[in-house]
PDB file of C-alpha atoms in Angstrom:
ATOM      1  CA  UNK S   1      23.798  -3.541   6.139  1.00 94.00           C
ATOM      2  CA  UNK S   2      22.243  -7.116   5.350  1.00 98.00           C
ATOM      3  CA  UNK S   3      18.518  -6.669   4.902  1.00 98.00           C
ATOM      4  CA  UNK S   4      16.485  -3.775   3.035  1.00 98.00           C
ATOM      5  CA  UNK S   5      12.884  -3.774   3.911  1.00 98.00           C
ATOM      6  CA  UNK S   6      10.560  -1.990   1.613  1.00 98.00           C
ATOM      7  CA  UNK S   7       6.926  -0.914   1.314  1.00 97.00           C
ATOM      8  CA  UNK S   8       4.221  -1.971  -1.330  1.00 96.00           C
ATOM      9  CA  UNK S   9       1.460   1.014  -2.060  1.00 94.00           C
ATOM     10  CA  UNK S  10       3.368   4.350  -3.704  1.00 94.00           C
ATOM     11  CA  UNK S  11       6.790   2.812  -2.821  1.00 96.00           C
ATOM     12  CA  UNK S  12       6.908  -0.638  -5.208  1.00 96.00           C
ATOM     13  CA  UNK S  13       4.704   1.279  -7.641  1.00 93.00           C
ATOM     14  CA  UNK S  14       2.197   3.750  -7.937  1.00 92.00           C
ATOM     15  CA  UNK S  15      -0.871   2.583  -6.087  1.00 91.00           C
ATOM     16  CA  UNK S  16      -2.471   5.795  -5.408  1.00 90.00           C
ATOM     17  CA  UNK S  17      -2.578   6.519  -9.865  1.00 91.00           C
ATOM     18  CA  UNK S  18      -4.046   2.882 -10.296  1.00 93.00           C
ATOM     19  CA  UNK S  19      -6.623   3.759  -7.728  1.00 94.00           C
ATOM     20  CA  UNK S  20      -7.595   6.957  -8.569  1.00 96.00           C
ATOM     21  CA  UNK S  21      -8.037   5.889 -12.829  1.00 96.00           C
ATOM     22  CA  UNK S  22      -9.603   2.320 -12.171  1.00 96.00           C
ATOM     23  CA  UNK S  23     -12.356   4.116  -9.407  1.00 97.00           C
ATOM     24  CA  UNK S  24     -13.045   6.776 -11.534  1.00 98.00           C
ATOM     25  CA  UNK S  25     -13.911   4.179 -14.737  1.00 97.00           C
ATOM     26  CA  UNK S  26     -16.139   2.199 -12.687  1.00 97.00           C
ATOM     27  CA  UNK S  27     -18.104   5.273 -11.302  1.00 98.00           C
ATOM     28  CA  UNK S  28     -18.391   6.510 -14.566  1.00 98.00           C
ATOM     29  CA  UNK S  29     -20.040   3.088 -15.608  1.00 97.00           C
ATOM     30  CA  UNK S  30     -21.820   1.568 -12.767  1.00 97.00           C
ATOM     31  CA  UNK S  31     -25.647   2.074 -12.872  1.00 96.00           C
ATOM     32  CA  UNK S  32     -25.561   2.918  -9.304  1.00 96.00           C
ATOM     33  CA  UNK S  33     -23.160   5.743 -10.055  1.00 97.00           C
ATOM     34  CA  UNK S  34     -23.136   6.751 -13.557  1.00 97.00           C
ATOM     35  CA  UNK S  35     -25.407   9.509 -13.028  1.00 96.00           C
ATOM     36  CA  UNK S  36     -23.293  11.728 -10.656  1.00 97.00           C
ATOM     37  CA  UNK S  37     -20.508  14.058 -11.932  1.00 97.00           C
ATOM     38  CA  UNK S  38     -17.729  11.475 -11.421  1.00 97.00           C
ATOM     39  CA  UNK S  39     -14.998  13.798 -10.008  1.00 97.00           C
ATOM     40  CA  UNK S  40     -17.618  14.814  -7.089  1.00 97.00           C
ATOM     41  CA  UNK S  41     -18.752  11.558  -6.379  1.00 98.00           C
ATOM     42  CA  UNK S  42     -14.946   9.873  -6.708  1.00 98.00           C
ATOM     43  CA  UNK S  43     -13.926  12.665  -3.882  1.00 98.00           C
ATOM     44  CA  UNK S  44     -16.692  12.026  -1.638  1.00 98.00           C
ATOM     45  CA  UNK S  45     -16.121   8.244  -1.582  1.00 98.00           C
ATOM     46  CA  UNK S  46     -12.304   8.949  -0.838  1.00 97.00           C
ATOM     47  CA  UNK S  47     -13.821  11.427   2.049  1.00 97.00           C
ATOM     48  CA  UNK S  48     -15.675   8.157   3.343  1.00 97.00           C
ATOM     49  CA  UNK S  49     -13.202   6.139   3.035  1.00 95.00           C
ATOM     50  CA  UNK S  50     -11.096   7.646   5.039  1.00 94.00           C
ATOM     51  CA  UNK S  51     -13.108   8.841   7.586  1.00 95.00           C
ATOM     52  CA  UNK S  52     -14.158   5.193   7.792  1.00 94.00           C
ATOM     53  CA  UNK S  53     -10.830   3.326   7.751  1.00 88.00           C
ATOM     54  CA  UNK S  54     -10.205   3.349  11.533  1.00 85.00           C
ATOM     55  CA  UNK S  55     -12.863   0.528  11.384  1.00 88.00           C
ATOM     56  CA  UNK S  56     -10.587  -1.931   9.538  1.00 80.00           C
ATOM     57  CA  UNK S  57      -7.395  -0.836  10.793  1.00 75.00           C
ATOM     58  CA  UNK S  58      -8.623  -1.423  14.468  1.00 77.00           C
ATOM     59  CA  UNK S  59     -10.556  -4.497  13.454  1.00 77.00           C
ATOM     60  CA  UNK S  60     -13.327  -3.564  14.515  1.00 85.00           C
ATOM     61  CA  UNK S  61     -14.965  -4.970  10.818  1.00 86.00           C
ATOM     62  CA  UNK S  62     -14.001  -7.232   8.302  1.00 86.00           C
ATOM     63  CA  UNK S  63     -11.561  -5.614   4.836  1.00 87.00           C
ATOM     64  CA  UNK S  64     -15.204  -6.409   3.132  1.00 91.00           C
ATOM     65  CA  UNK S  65     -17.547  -5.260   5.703  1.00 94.00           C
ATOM     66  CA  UNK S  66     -15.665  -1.668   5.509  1.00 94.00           C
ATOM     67  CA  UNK S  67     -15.550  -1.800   1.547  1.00 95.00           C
ATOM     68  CA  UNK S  68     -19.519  -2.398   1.270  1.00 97.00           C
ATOM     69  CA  UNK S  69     -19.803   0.408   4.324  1.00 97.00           C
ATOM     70  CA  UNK S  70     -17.625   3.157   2.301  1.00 97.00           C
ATOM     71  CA  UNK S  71     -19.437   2.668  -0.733  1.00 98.00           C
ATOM     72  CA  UNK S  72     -23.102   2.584   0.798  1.00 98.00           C
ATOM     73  CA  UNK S  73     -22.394   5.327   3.181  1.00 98.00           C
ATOM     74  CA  UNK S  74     -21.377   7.203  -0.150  1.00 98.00           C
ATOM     75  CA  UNK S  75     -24.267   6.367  -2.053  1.00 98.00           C
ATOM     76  CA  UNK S  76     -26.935   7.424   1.054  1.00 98.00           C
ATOM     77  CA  UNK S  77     -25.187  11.071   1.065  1.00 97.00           C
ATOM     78  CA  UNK S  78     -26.632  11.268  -2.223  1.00 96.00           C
ATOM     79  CA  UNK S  79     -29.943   9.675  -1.103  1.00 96.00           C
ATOM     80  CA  UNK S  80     -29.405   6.589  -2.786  1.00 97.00           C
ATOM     81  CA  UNK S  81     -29.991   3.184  -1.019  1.00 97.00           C
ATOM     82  CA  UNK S  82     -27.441   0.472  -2.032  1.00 97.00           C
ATOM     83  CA  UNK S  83     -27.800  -3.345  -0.700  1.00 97.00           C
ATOM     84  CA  UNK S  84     -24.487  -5.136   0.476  1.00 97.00           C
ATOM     85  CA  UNK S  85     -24.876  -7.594  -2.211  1.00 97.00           C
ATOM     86  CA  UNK S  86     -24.534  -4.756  -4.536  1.00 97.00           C
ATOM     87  CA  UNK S  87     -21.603  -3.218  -2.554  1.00 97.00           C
ATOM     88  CA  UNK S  88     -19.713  -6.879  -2.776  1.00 97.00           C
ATOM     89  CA  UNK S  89     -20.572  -7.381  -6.534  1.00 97.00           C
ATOM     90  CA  UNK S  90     -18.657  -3.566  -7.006  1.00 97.00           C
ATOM     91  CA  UNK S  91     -15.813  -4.371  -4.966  1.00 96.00           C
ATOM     92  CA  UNK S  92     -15.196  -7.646  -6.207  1.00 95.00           C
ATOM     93  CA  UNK S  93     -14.849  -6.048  -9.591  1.00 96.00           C
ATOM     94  CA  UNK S  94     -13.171  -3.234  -8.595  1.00 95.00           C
ATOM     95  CA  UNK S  95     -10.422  -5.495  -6.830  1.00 92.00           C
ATOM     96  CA  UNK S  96      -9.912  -7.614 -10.020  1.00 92.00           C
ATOM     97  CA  UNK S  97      -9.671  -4.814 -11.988  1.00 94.00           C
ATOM     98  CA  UNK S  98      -7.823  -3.385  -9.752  1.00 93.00           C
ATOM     99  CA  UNK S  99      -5.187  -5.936 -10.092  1.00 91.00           C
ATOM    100  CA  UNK S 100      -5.153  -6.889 -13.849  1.00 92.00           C
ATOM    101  CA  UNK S 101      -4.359  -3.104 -14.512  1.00 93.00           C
ATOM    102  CA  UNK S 102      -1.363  -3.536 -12.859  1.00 93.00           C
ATOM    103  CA  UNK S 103       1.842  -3.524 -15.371  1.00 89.00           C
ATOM    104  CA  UNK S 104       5.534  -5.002 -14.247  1.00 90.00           C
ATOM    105  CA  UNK S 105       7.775  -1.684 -14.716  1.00 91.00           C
ATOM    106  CA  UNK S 106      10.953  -2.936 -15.948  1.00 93.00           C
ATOM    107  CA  UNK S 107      13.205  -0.124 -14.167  1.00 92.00           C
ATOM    108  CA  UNK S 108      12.146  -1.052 -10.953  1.00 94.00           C
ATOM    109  CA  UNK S 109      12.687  -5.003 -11.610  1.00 95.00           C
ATOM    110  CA  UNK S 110      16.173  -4.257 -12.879  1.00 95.00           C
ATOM    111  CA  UNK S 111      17.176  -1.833  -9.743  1.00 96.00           C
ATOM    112  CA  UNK S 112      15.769  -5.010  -7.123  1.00 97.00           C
ATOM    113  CA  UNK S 113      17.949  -7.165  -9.008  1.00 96.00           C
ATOM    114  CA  UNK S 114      20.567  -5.247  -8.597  1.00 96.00           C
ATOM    115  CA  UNK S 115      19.555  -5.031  -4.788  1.00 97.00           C
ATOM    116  CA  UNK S 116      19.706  -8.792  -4.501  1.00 97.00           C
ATOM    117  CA  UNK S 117      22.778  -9.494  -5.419  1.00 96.00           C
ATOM    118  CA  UNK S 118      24.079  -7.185  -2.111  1.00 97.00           C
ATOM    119  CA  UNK S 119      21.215  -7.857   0.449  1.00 98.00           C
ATOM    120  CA  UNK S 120      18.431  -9.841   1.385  1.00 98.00           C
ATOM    121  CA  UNK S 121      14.943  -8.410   0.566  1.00 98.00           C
ATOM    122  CA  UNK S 122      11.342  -8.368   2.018  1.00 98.00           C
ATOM    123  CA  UNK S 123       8.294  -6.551   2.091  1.00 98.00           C
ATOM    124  CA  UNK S 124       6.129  -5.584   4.928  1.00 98.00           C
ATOM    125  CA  UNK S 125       2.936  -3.736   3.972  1.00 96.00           C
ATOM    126  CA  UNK S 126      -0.390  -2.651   5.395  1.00 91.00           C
ATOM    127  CA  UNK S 127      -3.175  -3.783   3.578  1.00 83.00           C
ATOM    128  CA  UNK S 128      -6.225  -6.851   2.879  1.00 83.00           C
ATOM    129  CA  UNK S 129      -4.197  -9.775   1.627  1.00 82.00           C
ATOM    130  CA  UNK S 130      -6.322 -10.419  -1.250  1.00 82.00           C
ATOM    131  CA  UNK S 131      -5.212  -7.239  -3.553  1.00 88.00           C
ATOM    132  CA  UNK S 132      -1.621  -7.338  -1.874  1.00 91.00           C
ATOM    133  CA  UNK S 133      -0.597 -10.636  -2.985  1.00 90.00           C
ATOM    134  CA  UNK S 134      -2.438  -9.878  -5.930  1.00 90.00           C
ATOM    135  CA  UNK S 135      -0.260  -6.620  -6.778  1.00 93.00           C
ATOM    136  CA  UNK S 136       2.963  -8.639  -6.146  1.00 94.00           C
ATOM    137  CA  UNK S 137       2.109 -11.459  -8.538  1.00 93.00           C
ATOM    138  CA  UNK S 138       0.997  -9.276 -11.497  1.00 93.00           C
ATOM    139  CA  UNK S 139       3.850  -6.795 -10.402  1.00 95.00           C
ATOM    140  CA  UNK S 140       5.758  -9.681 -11.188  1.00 94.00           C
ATOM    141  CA  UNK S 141       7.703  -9.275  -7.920  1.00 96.00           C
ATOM    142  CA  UNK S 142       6.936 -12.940  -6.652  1.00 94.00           C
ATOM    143  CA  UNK S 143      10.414 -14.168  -7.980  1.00 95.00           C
ATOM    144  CA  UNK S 144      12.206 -11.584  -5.649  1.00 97.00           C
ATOM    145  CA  UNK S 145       9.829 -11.176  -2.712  1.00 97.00           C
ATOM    146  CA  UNK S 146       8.428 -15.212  -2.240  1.00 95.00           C
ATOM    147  CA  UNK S 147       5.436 -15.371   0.088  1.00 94.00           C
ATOM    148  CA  UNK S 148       7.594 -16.182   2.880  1.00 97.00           C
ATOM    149  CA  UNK S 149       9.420 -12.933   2.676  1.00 98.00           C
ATOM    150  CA  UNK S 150       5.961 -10.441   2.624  1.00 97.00           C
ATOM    151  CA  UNK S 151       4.504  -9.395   5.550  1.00 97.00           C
ATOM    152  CA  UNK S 152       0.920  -8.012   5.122  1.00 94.00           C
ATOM    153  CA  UNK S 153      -0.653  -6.428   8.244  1.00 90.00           C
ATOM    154  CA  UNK S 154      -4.085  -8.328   7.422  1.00 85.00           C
ATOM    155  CA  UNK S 155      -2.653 -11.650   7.646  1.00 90.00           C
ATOM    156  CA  UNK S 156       0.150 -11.308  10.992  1.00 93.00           C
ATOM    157  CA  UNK S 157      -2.469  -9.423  12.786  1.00 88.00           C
ATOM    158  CA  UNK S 158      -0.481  -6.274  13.189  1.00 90.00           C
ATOM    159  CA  UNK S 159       0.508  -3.280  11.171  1.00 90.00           C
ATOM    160  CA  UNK S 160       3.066  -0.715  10.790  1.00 93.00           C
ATOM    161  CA  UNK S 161       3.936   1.478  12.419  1.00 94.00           C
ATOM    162  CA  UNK S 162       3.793  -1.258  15.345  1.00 95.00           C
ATOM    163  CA  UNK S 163       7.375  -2.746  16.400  1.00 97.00           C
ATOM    164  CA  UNK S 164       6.442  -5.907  16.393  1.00 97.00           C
ATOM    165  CA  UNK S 165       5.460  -6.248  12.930  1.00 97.00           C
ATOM    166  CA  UNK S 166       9.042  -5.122  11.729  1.00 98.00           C
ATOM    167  CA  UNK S 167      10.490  -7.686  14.136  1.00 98.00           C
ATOM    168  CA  UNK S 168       9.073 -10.303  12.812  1.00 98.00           C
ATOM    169  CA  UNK S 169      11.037  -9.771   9.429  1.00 98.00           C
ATOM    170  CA  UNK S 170      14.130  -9.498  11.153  1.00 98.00           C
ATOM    171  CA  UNK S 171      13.578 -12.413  12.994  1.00 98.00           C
ATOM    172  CA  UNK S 172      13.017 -14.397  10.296  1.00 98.00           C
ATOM    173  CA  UNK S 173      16.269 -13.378   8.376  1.00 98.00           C
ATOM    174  CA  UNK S 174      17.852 -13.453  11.657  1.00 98.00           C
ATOM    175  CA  UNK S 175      19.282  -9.958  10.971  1.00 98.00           C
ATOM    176  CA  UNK S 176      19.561  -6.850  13.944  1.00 98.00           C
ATOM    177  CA  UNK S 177      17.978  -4.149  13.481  1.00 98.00           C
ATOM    178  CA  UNK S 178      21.267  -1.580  13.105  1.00 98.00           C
ATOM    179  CA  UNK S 179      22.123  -4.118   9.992  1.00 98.00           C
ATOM    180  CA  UNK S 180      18.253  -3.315   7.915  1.00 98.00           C
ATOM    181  CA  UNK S 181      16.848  -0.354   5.899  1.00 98.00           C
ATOM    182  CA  UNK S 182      13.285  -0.076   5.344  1.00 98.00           C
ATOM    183  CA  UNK S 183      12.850   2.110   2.052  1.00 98.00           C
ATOM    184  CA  UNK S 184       8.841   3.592   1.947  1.00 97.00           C
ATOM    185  CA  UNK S 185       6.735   6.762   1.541  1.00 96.00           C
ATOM    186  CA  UNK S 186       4.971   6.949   4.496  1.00 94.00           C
ATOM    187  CA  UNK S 187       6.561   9.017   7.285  1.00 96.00           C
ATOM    188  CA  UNK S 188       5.203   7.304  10.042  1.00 94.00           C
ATOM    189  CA  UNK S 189       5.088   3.465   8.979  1.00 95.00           C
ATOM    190  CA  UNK S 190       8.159   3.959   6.935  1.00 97.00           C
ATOM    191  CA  UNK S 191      10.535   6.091   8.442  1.00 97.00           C
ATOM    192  CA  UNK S 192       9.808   7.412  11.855  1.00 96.00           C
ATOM    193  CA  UNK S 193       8.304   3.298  12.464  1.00 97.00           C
ATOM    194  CA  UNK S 194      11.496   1.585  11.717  1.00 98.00           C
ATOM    195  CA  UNK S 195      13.948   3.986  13.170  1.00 97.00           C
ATOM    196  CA  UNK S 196      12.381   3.957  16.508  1.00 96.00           C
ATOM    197  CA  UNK S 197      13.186   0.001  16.381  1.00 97.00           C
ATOM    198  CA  UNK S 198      16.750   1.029  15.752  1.00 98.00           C
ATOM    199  CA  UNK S 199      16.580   0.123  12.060  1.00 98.00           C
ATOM    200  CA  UNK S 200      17.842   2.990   9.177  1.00 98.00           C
ATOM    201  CA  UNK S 201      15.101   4.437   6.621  1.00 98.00           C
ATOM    202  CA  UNK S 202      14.784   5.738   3.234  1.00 98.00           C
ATOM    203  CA  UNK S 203      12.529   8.262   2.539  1.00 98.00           C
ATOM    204  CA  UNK S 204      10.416   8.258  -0.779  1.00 97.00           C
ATOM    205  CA  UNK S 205       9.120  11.650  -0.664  1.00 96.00           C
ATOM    206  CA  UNK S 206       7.584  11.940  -4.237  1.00 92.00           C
ATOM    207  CA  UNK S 207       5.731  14.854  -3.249  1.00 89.00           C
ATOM    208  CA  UNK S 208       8.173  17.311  -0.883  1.00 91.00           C
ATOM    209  CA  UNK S 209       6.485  16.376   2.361  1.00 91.00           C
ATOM    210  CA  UNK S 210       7.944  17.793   5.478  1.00 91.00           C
ATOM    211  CA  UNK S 211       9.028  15.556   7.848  1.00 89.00           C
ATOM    212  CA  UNK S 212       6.657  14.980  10.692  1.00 87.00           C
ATOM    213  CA  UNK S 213       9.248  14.990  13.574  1.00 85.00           C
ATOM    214  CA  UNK S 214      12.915  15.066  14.526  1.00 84.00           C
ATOM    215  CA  UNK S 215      13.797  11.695  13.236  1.00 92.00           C
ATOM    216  CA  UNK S 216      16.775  11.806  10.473  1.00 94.00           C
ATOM    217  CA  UNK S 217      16.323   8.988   7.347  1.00 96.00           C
ATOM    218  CA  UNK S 218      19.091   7.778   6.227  1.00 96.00           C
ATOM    219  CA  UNK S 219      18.084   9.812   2.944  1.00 96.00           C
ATOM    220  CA  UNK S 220      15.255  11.270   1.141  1.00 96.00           C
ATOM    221  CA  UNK S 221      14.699   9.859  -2.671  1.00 97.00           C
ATOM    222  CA  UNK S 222      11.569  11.386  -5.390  1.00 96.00           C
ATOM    223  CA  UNK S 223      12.268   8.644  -7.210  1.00 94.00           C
ATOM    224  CA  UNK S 224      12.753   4.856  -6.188  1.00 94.00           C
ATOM    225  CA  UNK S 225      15.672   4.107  -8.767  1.00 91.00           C
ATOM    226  CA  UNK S 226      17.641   6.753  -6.809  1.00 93.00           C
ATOM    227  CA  UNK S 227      18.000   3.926  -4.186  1.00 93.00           C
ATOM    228  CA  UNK S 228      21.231   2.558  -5.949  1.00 93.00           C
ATOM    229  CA  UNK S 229      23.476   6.041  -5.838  1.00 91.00           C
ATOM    230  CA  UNK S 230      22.868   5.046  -1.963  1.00 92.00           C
ATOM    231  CA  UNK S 231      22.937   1.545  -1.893  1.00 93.00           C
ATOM    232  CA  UNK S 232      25.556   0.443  -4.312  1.00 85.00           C
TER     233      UNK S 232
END
């Protein structure tokens, strides 16, 4: 094996805690939202947005036009009328926020060093480029992943689970895909995604998800440091 491939979001580091602490302060503060019992409100805005998130990820909107959307549509449930130049002000702090919350976690620095003196590494991640190459800076993951090495779906056009955007990273290292790994939590984009393009997968299953269908990871890790025992 030459090339491991990894994910961003819940694979890199723990999107899905950031997300759920820095939304939940800023509902808690924001005029527009301070007056609802924050847990409700926080769960009907992550109802939205996923209800709502075909819209971006078929491009049929812009990564802002569906941020203002989720968070108006929100706000009118609770019969509350919210402008778009209100949504944008919101997002733009939530995104910046967003990012400076972000801390470098040493163990997972360390075990990519490691990595790098073995293979070569990339990332390919689904996502709006402005809080993904955001994440990696403050992440402090630039060093090991240069821009020229990160694929983000918002930028190449396409996103994983399709082949093509997998094949582009191995084109560029110039690798096959029976000599990569792609290590990542979701099923689909991570596992089942690669391995149908003939490339192996590790499974970060934090959580003890069953497996969606008869395709067999290489492993399945809880934890992300557990990638060495395999890999070195």
């Amino acid at each position: 094996m030459k090339l491991i491939l990894f994910d961003l979001d819940d694979t890199l580091f723990d999107f899905t805690r950031t997300w759920n602490v820095v939304l939940k302060m800023m509902f808690a503060e924001h005029a527009a939202t301070k007056k609802y019992e924050t847990e409700a409100f926080f769960a009907a805005f992550q109802k939205k947005s996923d209800e709502l998130y075909y819209l971006y990820e078929q491009r049929s909107c812009s990564i802002e036009a569906y941020r203002n959307r989720r968070l108006i549509e929100t706000l009118a449930d609770y019969q509350y009328r919210m402008t778009d130049e209100e949504a944008t002000a919101f997002n733009l702090d939530f995104v910046n926020r967003y990012v400076i919350s972000l801390q470098p976690e040493p163990e997972v620095l360390e075990m990519l060093q490691r990595l790098e003196e073995k293979y070569l590494l990339g990332i390919i991640t689904n996502g709006p480029h402005d809080m993904q190459e955001g994440k990696i800076e403050r992440l402090g993951l630039e060093g090991l992943f240069p821009a020229k090495q990160v694929w983000i779906s918002n930028v190449v056009g396409i996103a994983k689970p399709d082949p093509r955007i997998y094949q582009l990273a191995l084109d560029y290292f110039n690798v096959k895909a029976e000599e990569a790994l792609f290590v990542g939590d979701s099923w689909e984009a991570d596992v089942a995604g690669p391995i149908r393009v003939g490339m192996k997968a590790i499974w970060l299953n934090k959580y003890g998800k069953p497996p969606k269908d008869d395709v067999e990871p290489l492993a399945t890790v809880t934890r992300l440091h557990e990638l060495i025992d395999h890999l070195l």
